[in-house]
Short mmCIF file of C-alpha atoms in Angstrom, two decimals:
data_model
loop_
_atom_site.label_atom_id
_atom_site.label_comp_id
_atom_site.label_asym_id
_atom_site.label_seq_id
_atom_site.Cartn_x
_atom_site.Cartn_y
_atom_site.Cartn_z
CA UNK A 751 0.00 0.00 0.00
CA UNK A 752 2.15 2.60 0.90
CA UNK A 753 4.95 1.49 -1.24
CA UNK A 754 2.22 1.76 -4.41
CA UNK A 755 1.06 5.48 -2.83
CA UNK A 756 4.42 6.57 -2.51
CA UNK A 757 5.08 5.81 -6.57
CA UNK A 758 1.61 7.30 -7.71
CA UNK A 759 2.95 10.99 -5.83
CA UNK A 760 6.21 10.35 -7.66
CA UNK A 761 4.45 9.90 -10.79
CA UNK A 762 1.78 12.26 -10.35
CA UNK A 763 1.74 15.94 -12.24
CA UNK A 764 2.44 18.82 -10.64
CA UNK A 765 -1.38 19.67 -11.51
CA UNK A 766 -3.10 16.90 -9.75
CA UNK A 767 -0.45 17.11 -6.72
CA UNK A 768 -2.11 21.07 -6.23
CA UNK A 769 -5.78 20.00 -6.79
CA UNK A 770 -6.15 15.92 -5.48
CA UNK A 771 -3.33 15.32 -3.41
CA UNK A 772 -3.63 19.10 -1.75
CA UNK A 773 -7.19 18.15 -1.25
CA UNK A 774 -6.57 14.84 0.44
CA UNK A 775 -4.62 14.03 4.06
CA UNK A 776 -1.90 11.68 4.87
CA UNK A 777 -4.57 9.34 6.40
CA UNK A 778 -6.35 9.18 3.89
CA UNK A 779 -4.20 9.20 1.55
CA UNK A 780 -2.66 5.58 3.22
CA UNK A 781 -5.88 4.04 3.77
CA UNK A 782 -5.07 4.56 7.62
CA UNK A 783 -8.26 2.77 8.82
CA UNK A 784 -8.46 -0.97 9.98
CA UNK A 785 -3.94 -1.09 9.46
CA UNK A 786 -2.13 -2.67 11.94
CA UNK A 787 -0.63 -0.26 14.99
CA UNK A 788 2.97 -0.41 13.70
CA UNK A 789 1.97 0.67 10.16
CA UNK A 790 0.05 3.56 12.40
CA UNK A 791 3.38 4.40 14.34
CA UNK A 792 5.80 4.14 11.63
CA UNK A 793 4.61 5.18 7.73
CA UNK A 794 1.12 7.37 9.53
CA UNK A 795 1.97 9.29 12.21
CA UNK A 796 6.17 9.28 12.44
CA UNK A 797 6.39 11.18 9.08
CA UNK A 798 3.89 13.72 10.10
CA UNK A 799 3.22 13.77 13.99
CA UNK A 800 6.80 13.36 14.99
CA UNK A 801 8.84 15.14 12.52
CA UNK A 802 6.79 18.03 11.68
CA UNK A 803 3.91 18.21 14.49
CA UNK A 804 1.30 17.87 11.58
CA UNK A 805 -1.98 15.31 12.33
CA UNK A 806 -2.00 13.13 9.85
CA UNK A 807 -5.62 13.25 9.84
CA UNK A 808 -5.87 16.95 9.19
CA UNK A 809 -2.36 17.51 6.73
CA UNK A 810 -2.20 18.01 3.21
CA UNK A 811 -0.88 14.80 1.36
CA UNK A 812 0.89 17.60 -1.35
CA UNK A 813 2.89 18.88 1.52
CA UNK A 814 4.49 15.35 3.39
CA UNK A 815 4.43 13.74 -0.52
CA UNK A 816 6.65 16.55 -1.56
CA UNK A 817 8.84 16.40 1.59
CA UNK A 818 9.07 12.61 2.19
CA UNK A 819 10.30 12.75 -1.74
CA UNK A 820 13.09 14.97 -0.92
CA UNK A 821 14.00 13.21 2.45
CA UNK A 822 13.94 9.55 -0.24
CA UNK A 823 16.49 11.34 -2.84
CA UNK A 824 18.48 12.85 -0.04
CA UNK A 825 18.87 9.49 1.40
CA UNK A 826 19.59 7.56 -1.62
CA UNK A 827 22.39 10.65 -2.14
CA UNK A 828 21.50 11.35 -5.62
CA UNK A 829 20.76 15.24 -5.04
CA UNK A 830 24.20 16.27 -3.87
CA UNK A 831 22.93 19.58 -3.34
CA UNK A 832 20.79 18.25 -0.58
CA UNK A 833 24.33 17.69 1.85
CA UNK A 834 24.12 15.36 4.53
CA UNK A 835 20.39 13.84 5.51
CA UNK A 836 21.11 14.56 8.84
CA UNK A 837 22.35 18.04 9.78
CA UNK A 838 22.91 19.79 12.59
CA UNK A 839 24.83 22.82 14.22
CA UNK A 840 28.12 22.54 15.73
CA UNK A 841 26.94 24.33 18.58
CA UNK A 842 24.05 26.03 20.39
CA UNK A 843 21.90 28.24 17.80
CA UNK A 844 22.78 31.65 19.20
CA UNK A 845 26.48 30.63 18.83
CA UNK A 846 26.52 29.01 15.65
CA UNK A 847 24.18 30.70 13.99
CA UNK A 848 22.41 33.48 15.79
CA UNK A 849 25.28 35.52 16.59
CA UNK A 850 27.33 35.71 13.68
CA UNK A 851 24.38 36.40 11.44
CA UNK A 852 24.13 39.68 13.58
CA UNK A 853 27.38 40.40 13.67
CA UNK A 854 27.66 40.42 9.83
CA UNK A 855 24.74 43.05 9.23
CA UNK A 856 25.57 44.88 12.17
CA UNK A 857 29.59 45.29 10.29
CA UNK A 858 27.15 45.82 6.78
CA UNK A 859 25.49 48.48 8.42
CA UNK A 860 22.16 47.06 9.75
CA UNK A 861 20.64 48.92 13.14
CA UNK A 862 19.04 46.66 15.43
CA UNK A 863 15.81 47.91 17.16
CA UNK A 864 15.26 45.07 20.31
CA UNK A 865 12.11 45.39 22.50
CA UNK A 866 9.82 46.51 20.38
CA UNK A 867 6.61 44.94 18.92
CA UNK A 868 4.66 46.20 15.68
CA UNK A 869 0.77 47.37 16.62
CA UNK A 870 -0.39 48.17 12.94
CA UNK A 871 0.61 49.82 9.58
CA UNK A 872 -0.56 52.94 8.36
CA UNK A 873 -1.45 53.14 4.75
CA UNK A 874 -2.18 55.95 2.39
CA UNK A 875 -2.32 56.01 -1.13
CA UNK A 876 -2.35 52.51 -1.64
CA UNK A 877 1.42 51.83 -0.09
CA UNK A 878 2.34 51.34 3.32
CA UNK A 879 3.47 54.70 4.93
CA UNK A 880 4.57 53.78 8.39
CA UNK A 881 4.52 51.05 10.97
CA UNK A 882 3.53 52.14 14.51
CA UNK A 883 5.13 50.13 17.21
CA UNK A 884 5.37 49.82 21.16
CA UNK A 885 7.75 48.78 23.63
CA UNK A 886 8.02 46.95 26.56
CA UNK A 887 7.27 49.97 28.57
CA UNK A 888 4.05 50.88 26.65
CA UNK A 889 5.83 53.43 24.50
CA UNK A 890 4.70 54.19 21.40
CA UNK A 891 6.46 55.50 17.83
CA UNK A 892 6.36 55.21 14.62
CA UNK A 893 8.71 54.39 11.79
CA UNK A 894 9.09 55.54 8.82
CA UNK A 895 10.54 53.92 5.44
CA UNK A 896 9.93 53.62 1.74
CA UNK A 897 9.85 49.50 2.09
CA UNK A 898 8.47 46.78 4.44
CA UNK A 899 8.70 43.23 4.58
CA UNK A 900 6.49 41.64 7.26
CA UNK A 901 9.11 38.73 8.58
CA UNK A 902 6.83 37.16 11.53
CA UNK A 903 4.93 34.18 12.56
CA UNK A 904 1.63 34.15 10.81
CA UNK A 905 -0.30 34.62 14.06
CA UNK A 906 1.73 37.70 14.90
CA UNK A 907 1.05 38.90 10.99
CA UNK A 908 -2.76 38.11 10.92
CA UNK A 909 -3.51 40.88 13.59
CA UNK A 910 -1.91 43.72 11.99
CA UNK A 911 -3.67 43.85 8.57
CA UNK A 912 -5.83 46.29 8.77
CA UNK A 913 -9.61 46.84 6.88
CA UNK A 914 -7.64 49.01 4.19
CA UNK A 915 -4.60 46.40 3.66
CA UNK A 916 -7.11 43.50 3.45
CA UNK A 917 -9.09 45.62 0.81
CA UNK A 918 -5.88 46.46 -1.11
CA UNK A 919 -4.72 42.78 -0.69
CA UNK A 920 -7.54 40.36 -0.16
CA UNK A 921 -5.25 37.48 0.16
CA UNK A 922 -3.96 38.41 3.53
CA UNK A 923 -7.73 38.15 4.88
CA UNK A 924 -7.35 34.34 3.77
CA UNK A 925 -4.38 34.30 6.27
CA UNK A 926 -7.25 34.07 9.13
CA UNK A 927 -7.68 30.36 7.94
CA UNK A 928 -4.53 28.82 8.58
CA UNK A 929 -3.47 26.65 11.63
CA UNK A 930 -0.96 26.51 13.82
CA UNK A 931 -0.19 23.45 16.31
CA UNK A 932 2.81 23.18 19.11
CA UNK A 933 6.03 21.75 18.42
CA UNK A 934 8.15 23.07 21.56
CA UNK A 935 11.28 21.66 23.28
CA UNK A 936 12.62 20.81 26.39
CA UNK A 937 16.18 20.17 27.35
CA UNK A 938 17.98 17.33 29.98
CA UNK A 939 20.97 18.51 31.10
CA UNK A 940 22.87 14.99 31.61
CA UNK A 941 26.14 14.38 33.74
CA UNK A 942 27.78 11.85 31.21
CA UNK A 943 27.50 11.40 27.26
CA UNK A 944 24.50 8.95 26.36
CA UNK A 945 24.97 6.97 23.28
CA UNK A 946 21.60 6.95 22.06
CA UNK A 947 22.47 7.38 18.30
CA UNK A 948 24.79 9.27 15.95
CA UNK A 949 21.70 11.70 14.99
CA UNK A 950 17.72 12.31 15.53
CA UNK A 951 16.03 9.71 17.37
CA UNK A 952 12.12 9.23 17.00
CA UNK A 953 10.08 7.73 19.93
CA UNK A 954 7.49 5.50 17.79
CA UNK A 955 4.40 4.73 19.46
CA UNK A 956 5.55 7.53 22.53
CA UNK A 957 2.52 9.55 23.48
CA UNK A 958 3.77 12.93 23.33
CA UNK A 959 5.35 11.77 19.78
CA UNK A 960 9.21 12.79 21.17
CA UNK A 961 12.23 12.94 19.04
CA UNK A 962 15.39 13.86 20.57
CA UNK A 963 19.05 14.25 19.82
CA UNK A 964 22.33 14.48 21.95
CA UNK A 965 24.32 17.40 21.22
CA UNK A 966 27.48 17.23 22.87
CA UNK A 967 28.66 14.94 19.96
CA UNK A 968 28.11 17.41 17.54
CA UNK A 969 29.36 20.43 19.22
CA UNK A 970 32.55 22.28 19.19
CA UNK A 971 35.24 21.58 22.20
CA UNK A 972 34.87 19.52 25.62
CA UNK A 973 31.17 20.07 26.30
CA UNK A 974 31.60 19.95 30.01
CA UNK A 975 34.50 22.78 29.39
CA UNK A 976 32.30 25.23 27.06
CA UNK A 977 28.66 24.81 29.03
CA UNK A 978 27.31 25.03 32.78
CA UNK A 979 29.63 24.35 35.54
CA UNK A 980 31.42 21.47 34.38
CA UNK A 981 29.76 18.91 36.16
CA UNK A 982 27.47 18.31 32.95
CA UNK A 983 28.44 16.48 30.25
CA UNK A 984 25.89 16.50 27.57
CA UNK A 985 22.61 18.09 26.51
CA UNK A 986 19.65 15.73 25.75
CA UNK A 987 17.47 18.08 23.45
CA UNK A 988 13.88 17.04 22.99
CA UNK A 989 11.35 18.03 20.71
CA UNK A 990 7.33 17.50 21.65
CA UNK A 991 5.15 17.32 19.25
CA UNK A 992 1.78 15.86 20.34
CA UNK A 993 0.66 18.58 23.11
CA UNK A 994 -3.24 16.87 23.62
CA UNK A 995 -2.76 13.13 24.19
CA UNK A 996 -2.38 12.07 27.58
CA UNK A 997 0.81 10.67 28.75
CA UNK A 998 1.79 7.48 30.47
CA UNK A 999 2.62 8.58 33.65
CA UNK A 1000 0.17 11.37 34.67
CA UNK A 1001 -2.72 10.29 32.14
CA UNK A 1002 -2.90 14.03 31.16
CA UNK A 1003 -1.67 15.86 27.88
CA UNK A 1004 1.47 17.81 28.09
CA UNK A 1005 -1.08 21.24 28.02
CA UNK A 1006 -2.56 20.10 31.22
CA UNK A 1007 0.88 19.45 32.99
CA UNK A 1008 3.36 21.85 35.11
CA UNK A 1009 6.71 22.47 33.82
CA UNK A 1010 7.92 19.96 36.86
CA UNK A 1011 5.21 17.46 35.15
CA UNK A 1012 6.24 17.53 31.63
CA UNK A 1013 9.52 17.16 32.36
CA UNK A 1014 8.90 14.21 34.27
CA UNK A 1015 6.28 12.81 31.98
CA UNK A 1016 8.71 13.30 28.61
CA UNK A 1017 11.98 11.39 30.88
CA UNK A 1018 9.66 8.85 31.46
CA UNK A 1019 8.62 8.24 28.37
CA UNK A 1020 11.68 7.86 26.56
CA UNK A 1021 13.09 5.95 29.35
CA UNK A 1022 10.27 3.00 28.24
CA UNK A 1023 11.54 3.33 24.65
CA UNK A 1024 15.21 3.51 25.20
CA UNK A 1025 15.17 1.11 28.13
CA UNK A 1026 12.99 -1.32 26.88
CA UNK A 1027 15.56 -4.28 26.14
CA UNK A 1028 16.69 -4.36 29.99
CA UNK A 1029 19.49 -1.82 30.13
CA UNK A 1030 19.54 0.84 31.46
CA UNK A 1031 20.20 3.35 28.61
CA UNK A 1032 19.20 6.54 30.09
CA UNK A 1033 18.92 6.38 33.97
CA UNK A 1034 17.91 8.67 36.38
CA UNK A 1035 21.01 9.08 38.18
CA UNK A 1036 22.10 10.67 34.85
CA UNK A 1037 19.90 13.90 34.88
CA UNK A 1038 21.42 17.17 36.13
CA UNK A 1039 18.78 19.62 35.21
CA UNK A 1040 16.48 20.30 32.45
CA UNK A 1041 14.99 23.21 30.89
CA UNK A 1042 11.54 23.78 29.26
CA UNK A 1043 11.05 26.56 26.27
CA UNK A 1044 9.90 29.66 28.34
CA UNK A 1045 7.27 29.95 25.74
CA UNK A 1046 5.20 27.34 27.32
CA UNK A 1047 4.21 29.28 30.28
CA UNK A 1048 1.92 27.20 32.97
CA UNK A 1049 -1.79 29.50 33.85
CA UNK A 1050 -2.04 27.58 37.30
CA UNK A 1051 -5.63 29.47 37.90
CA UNK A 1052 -6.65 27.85 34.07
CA UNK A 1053 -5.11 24.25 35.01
CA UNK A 1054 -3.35 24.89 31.37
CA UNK A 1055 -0.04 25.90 29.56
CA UNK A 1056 -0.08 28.21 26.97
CA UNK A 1057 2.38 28.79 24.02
CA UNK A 1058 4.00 32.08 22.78
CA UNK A 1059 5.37 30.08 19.91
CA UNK A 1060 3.06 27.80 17.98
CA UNK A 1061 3.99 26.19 14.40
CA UNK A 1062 2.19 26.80 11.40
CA UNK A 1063 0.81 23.49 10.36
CA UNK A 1064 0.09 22.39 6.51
CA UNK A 1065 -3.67 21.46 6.66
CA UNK A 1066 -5.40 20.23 4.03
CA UNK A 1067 -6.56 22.84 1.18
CA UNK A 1068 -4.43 25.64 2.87
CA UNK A 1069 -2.41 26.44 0.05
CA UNK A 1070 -4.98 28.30 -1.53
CA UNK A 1071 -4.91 30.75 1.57
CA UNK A 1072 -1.23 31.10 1.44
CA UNK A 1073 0.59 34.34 0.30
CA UNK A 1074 3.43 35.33 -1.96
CA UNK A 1075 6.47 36.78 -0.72
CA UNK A 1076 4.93 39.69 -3.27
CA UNK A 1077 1.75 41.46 -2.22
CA UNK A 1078 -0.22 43.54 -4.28
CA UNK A 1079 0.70 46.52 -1.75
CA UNK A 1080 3.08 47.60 -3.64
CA UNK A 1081 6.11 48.03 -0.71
CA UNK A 1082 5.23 45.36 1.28
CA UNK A 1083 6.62 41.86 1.17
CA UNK A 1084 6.43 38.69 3.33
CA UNK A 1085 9.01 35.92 4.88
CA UNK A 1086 7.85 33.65 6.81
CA UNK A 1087 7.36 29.42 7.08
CA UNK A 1088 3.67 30.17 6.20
CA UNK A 1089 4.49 31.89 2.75
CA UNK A 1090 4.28 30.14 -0.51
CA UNK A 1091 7.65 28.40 -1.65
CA UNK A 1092 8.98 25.29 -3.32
CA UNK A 1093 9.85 23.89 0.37
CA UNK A 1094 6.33 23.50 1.45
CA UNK A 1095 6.77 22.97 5.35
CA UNK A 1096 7.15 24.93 8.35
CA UNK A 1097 10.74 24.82 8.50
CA UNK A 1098 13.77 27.27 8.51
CA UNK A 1099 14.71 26.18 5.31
CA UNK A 1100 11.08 27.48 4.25
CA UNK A 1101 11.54 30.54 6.07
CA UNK A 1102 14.97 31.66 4.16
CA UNK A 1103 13.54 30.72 0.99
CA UNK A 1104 10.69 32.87 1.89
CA UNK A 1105 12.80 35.67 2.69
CA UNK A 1106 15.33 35.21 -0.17
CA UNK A 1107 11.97 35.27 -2.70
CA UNK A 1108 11.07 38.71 -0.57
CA UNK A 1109 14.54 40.57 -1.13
CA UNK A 1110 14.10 39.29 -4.46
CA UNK A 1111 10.67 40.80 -5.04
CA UNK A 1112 11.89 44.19 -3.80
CA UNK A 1113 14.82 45.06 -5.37
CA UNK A 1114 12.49 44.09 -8.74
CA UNK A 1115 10.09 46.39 -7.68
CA UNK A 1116 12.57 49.33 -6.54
CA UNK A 1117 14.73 48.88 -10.15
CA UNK A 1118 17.70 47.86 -7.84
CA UNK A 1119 20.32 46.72 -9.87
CA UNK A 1120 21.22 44.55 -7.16
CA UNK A 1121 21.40 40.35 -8.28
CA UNK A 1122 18.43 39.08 -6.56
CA UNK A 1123 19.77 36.07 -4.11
CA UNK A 1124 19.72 32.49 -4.92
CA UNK A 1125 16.14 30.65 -4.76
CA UNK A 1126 16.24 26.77 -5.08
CA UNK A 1127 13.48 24.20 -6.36
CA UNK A 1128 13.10 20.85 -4.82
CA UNK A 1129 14.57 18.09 -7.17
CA UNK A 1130 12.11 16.22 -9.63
CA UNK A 1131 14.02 13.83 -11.47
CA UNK A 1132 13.74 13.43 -15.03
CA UNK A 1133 13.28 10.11 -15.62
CA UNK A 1134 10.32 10.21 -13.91
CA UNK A 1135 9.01 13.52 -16.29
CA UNK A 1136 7.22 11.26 -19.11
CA UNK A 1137 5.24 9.62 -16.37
CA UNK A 1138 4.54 12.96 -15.08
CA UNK A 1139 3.46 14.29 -18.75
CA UNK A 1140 1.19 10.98 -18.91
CA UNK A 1141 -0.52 11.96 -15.93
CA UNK A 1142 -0.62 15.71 -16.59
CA UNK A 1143 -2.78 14.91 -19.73
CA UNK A 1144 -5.03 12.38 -17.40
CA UNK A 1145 -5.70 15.08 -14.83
CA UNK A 1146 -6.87 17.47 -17.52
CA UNK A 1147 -9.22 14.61 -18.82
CA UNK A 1148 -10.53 14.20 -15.62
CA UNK A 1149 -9.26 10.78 -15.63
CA UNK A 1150 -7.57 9.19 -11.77
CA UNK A 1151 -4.15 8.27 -11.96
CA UNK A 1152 -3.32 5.19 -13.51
CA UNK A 1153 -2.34 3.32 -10.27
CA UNK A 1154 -5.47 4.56 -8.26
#
């Protein structure tokens, strides 16, 4: 079944992948009912629940067909491009990443502005004439420039259109329609190296839908040296994905737990899947500390967490309420995980894609004889393009695919 599934999307035309398999989700798309619990675990739920923090019974086929055909050709190595199939930073994302980013804009002249959040836009003429914006303290200003690009989550975005942006761009109003879902982290602090695996690890069958991955092999220098007091020897960095199933230890979902409870609940379960053949992989002497994403902040009076930063989730039919980088406001321009791009998931590949395609759009529109930066397209590989013609000319014809 799935192996037949996976070669119809292969096969299938760009056409019918944007009208059938955008209109159909994972679940359905495998026949999910009546299959047996590991085919549930492993081909349903790992490749959306786990990995991405989609439901397979609410995501768009398009979006894990177009994915899980990138993570096949990056695994069989025949897309160089793609690198390794497993990468990570050599180091904690401020350090690797974070910093050094900022430090090369600052040097190229870019002013950060920290503390403040955007309130609205004011508009006039038909182009965006100012963004008004408040602090931390409550105080209010204004600034002024000739372009904007909105680079935000799309439930920060969706408040600040206002009744004249949404009539100058009706797209953004179809923003209000998409879905977000929690995907948030937690981190074990552990006073020796655990050899779980030379990578990501996903919990199959684990409640919360866990994956993890131990950092201190990756990163730069004697962990214990670099990080914390030296009496801790590696990070354990987990990633929770199901937020609304109850666990196996409290018999609540990880919204209904404290910070104290979670933490628990998430040690405990991957203690049953690492632990499972009689040693003691992970043990409990081995914990220092952990630390929970201070997003996730516990409402004691409301019995419930709630989440500063929720994912934007691919649901089924959502790409027709998706923007461009472009909007039809002529100096505004969007990046973001939720805008339209050739990597069709909510990941930071997305997002810089997103915001390459918005540079790109602007220095078009202000004449900038600037070279627009790189953009990328996902492999298809030719061999498979008469198939693809064949079905491109069945789709028109109304006709199903010729292995449905």
């Amino acid at each position: 079944m799935f192996a037949r599934k996976l070669v119809m999307f292969l096969t299938s035309s760009l056409d019918r992948r944007n009208d059938e398999w955008e209109r159909q989700t994972w679940s359905q798309t495998l026949e999910a009912e009546g299959k047996s619990q590991a085919y549930h675990d492993i081909l349903v739920s790992a490749l959306t629940r786990q990995l991405v923090a989609a439901r397979p019974d609410t995501v768009s086929t398009r979006t894990i067909g177009i994915m899980g055909q990138a993570f096949v050709w990056n695994a069989m190595g025949t897309v160089p491009a793609y690198g390794h199939l497993d990468r990570v930073l050599s180091g904690p994302t401020d350090e690797a990443w974070i910093d050094p980013w900022a430090q090369l804009l600052t040097g190229l002249g870019v002013r950060f502005e920290m503390g403040w959040a955007a309130e609205s836009f004011d508009m006039a003429g038909g182009r965006i004439t100012g963004a008004r914006v408040v602090d931390g303290a409550g105080n209010r200003a204004r600034v002024d420039a000739d372009w904007f690009i909105a680079a935000m989550p799309v439930e920060r975005a969706v408040p600040l259109w206002s009744r004249a942006m949404l009539d100058a761009e009706p797209r953004l109003g179809l923003m209000r329609n998409l879905v977000t879902d929690w995907m948030v982290g937690i981190q074990y602090f552990l006073r020796r190296p655990v050899p779980i695996a030379r990578g990501h690890v996903a919990y199959l069958g684990s409640s919360w839908a866990l994956t993890s991955i131990c950092q201190a092999q990756f990163w730069r220098g004697e962990f214990a040296d670099r990080y914390g007091d030296g009496t801790v020897d590696d990070c354990l960095s987990v990633d929770i994905s199901d937020w609304d199933t109850p666990g196996i230890l409290y018999r609540r979902s990880a919204k209904e737990c404290t910070p104290d409870e979670i933490a628990r609940e998430v040690w405990v379960q991957i203690q049953a899947c690492l632990n499972d053949t009689g040693e003691a992989v992970l043990r409990d002497d081995d914990l220092a500390s952990w630390f929970l994403d201070p997003g996730v902040r516990w409402n004691a009076a409301a019995g419930r967490n709630t989440n500063d930063t929720p994912l934007f989730i691919n649901t089924v039919g959502s790409w027709a309420d998706r923007p461009d980088a472009r909007t039809a406001i002529p100096n505004l321009f969007l990046a973001g995980d939720y805008v339209r791009t050739d990597i069709d998931l909510a990941t930071m590949e997305s997002a810089n894609e997103s915001a390459r395609s918005a540079v790109a759009a602007l220095l078009e529109a202000a004449d900038s004889p600037a070279a627009p930066p790189a953009r990328y397209r996902l492999h298809e590989p030719p061999e498979l393009e008469p198939m693809r013609l064949i079905d491109a000319e069945r789709h028109r014809a109304g006709l199903p695919h010729l292995l449905a």
